[in-house]
Short mmCIF file of C-alpha atoms in Angstrom, two decimals:
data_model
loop_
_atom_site.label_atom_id
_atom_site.label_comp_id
_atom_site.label_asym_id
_atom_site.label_seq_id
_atom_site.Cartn_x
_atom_site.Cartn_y
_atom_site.Cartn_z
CA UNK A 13 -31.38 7.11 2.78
CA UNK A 14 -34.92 6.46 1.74
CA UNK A 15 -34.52 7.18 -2.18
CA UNK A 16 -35.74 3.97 -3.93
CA UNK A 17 -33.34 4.46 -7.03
CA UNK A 18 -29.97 4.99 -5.33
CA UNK A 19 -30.64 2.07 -3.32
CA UNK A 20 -31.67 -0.22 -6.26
CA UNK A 21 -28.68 0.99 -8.78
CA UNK A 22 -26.33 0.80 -5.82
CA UNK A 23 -27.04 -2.39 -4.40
CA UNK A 24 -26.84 -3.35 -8.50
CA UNK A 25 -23.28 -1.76 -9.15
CA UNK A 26 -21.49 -2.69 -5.77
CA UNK A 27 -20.69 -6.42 -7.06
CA UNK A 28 -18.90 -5.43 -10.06
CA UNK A 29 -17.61 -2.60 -7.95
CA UNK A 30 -16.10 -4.60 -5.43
CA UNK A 31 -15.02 -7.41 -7.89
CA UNK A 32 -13.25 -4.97 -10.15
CA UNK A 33 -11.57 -4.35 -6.72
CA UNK A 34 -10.76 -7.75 -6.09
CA UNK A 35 -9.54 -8.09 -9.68
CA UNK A 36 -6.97 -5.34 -9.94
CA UNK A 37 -5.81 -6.39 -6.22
CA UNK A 38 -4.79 -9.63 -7.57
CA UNK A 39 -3.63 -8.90 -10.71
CA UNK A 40 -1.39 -6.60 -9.26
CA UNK A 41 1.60 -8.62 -10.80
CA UNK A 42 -0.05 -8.99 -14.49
CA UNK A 43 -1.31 -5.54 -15.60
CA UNK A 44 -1.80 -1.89 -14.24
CA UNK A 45 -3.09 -1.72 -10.55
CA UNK A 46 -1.86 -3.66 -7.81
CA UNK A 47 -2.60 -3.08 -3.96
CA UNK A 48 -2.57 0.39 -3.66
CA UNK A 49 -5.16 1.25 -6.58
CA UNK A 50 -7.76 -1.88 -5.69
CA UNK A 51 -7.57 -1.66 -2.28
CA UNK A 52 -8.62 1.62 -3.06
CA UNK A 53 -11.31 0.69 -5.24
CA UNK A 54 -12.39 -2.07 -2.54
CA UNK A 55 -12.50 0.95 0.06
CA UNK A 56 -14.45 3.35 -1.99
CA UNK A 57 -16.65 0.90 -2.52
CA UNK A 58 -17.28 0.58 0.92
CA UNK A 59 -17.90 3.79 1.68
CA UNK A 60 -19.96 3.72 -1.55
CA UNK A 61 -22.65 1.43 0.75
CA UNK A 62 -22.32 3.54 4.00
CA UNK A 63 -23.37 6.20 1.92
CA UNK A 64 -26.40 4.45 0.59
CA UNK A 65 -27.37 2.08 3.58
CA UNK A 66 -26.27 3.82 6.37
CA UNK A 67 -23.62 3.47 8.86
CA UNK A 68 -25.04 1.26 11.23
CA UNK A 69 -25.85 -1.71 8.07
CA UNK A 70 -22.26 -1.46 7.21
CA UNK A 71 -20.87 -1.39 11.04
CA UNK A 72 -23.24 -4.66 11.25
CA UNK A 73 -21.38 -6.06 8.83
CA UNK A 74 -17.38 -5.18 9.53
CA UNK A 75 -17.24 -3.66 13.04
CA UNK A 76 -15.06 -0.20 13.48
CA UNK A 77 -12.52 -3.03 15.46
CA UNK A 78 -12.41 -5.11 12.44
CA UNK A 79 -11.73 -3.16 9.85
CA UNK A 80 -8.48 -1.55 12.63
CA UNK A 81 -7.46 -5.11 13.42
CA UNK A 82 -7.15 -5.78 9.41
CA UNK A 83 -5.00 -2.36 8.90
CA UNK A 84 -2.82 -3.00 11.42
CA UNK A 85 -2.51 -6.71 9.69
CA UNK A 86 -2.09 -5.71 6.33
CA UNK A 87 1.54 -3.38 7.80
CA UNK A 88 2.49 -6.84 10.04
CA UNK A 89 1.59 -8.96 6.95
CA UNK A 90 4.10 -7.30 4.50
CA UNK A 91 6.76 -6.92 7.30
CA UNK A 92 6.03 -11.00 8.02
CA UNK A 93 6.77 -12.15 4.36
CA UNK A 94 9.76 -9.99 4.38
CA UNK A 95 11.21 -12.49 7.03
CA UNK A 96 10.67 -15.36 4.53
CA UNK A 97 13.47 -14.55 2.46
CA UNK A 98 15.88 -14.29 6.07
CA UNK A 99 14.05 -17.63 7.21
CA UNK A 100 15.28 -19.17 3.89
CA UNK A 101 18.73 -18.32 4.15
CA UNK A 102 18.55 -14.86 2.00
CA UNK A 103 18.44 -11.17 2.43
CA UNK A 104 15.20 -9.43 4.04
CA UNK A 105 12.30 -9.20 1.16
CA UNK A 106 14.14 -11.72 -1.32
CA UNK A 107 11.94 -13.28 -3.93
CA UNK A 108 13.87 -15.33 -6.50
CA UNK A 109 16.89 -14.77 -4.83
CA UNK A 110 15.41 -16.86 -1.68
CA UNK A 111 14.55 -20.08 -3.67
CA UNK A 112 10.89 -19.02 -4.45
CA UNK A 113 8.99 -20.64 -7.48
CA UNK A 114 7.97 -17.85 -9.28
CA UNK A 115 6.03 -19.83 -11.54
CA UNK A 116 5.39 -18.84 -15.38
CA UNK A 117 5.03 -15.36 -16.19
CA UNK A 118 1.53 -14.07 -16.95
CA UNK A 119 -0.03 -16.46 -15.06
CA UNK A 120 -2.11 -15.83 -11.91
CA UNK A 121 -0.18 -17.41 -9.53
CA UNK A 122 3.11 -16.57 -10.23
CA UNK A 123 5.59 -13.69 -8.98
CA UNK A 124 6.17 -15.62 -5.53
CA UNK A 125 6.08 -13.32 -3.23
CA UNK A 126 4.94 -10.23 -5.13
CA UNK A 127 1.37 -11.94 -5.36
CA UNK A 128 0.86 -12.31 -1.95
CA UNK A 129 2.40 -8.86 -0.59
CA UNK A 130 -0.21 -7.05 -3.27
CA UNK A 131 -3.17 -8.99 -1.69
CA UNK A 132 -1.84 -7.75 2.20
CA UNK A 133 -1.22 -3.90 0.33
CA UNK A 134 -4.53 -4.71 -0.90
CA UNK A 135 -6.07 -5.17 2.68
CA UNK A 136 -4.44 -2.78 3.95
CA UNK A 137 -5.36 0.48 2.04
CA UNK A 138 -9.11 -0.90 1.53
CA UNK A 139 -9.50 -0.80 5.54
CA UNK A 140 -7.66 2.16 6.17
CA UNK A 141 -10.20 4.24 3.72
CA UNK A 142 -13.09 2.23 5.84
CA UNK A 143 -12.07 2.95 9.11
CA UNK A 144 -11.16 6.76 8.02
CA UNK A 145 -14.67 7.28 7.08
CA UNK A 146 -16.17 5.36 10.07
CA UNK A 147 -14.06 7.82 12.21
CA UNK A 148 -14.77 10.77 10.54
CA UNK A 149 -18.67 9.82 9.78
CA UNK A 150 -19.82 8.54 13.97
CA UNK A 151 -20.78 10.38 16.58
CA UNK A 152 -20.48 9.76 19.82
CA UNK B 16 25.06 31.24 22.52
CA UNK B 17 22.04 29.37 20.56
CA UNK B 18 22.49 31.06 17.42
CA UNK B 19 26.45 30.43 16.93
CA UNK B 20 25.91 26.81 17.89
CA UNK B 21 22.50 27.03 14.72
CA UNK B 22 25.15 28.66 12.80
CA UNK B 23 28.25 26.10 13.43
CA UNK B 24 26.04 23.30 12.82
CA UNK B 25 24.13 24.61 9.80
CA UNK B 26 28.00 25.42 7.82
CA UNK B 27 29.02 21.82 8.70
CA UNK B 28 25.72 20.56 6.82
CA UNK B 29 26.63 22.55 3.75
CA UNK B 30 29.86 21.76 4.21
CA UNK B 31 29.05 17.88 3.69
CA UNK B 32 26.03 18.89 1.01
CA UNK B 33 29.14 20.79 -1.03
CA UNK B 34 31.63 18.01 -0.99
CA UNK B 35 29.44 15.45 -1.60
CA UNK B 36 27.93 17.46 -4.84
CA UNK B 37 31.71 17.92 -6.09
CA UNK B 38 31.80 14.11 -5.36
CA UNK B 39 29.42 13.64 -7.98
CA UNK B 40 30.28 12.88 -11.55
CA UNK B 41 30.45 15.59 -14.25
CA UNK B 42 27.50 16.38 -16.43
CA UNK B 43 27.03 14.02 -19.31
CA UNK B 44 30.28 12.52 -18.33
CA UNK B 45 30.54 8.92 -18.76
CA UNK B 46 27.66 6.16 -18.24
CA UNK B 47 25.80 6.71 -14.88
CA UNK B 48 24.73 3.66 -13.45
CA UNK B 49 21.51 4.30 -13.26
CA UNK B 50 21.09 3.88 -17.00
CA UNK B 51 22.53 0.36 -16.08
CA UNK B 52 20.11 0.07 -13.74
CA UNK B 53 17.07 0.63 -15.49
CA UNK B 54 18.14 -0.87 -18.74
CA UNK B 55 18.68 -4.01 -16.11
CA UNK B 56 15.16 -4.15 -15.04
CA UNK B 57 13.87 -3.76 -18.90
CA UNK B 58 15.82 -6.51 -20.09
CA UNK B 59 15.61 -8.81 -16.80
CA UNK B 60 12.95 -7.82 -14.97
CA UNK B 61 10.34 -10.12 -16.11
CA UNK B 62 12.78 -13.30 -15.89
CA UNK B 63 14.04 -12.29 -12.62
CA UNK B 64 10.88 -11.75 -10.71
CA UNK B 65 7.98 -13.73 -12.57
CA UNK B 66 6.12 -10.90 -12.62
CA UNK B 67 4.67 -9.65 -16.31
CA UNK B 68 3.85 -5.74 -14.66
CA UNK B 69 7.18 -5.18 -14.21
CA UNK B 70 6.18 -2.13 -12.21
CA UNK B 71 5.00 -4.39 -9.88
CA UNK B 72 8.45 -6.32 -9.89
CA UNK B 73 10.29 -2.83 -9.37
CA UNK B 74 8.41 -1.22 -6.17
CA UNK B 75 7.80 -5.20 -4.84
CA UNK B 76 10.77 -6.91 -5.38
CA UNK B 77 13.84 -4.63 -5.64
CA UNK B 78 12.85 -2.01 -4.35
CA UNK B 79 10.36 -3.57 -1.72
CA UNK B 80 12.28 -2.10 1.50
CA UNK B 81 11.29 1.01 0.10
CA UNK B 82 7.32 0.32 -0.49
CA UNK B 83 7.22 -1.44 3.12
CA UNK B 84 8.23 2.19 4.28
CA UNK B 85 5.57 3.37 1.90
CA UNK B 86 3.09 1.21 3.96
CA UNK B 87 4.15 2.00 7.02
CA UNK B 88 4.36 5.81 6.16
CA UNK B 89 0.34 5.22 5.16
CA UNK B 90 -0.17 3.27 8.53
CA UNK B 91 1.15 6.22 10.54
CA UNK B 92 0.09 8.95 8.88
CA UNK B 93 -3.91 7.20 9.55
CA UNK B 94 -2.82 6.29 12.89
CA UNK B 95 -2.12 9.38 13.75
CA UNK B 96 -5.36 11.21 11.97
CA UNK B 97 -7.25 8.41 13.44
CA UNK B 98 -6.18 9.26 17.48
CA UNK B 99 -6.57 13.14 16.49
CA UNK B 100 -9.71 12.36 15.33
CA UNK B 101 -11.12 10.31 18.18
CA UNK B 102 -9.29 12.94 21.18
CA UNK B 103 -11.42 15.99 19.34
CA UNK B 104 -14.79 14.09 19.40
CA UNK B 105 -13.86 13.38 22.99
CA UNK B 106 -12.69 9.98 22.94
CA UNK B 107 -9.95 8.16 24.69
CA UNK B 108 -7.88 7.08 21.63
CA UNK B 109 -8.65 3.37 20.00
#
């Protein structure tokens, strides 16, 4: 898209876009949010650029594979730290049950394995919404 | 021969729906547990799980089986718009 403005407040907003993203992803366990909403964020975001710079810019950057590979990751990834809990002698999905430090509340890294399911959720929904919109958006 | 086997099976699922309604307990009758339940999570939630959002705690921790079907509702539900999409356009499927 050849408009000079769009281009210029776009490329201007999509880092605080994208970190805002980032930010709700992990702070999933601390305030409002979590993986659903910032992945979703991340994701518009995305298609925010594609939008603005073309398809082609953005399939430079994360190919139509990519962005498949990571969806398909972010299911296996949730499933994977399930089997933690089993691997440590608990039930399927445990968290403090399985022997996990869950650290202070309110800090960053704490919640065990809450933290680090939200940043897979996170993953996940971000490259479904991308590689939705690639599909729906190439031709062939 | 179709419709009295739709029939025979259809009375046995309201048969089950009816006795497990009567199995239920009677309006306003006693302390449901899920009144335990939640008042659990208010009062533990946070301790248990290390987790201030204690929504988080709730759909990640116990009740986690349910948002890893969530997920993989959302993977197949895109899956499945995603090979529709590519077979119209003339694709093979990804």
């Amino acid at each position: 898209m050849p408009d000079k403005i769009l281009r210029e407040i776009t490329s201007l907003l999509l880092p605080f876009i994208q970190m805002y993203g980032i930010y709700v992803v992990f702070h999933g366990h601390l305030s409002p949010g979590g993986g659903f909403a910032g992945g979703m964020v991340l994701g518009v975001s995305l298609v925010l650029y594609i939008l603005v710079f073309g398809l082609d810019s953005c399939l430079r950057k994360i190919p139509h594979h990519l962005s498949s590979a990571l969806e398909s990751f972010g299911t296996l990834w949730y499933a994977a730290v399930g089997f933690v809990g089993l691997l440590r002698g608990a039930s399927f999905l445990m968290n403090k049950g399985a022997g996990i430090d869950v650290g202070t509340p309110g800090e960053l890294f704490s919640g065990g394995l809450i933290f680090i399911i939200t940043i897979g959720v996170g993953v996940k929904v971000a490259s479904t919404m991308l590689s939705l919109f690639y599909t729906l958006v190439e031709e062939d | 021969m179709r419709v009295a086997l739709t029939t025979v099976v259809l009375v046995a699922i309201g048969v089950i729906l009816v006795m497990m309604v009567a199995e239920m307990p009677e309006f306003g009758a006693g302390k449901p547990a899920s009144n335990e339940v939640s008042a659990h999570y208010v009062k533990n939630a946070v301790k248990e799980t290390g987790a201030s959002n204690f929504i988080a705690a709730i759909i990640l921790d116990y009740r986690a089986y349910d948002t890893l079907g969530e997920v993989i509702v959302l993977f197949a539900g895109i899956a499945a718009v995603l090979v529709v999409l590519d077979v119209h356009k003339g694709g093979r499927g990804r």
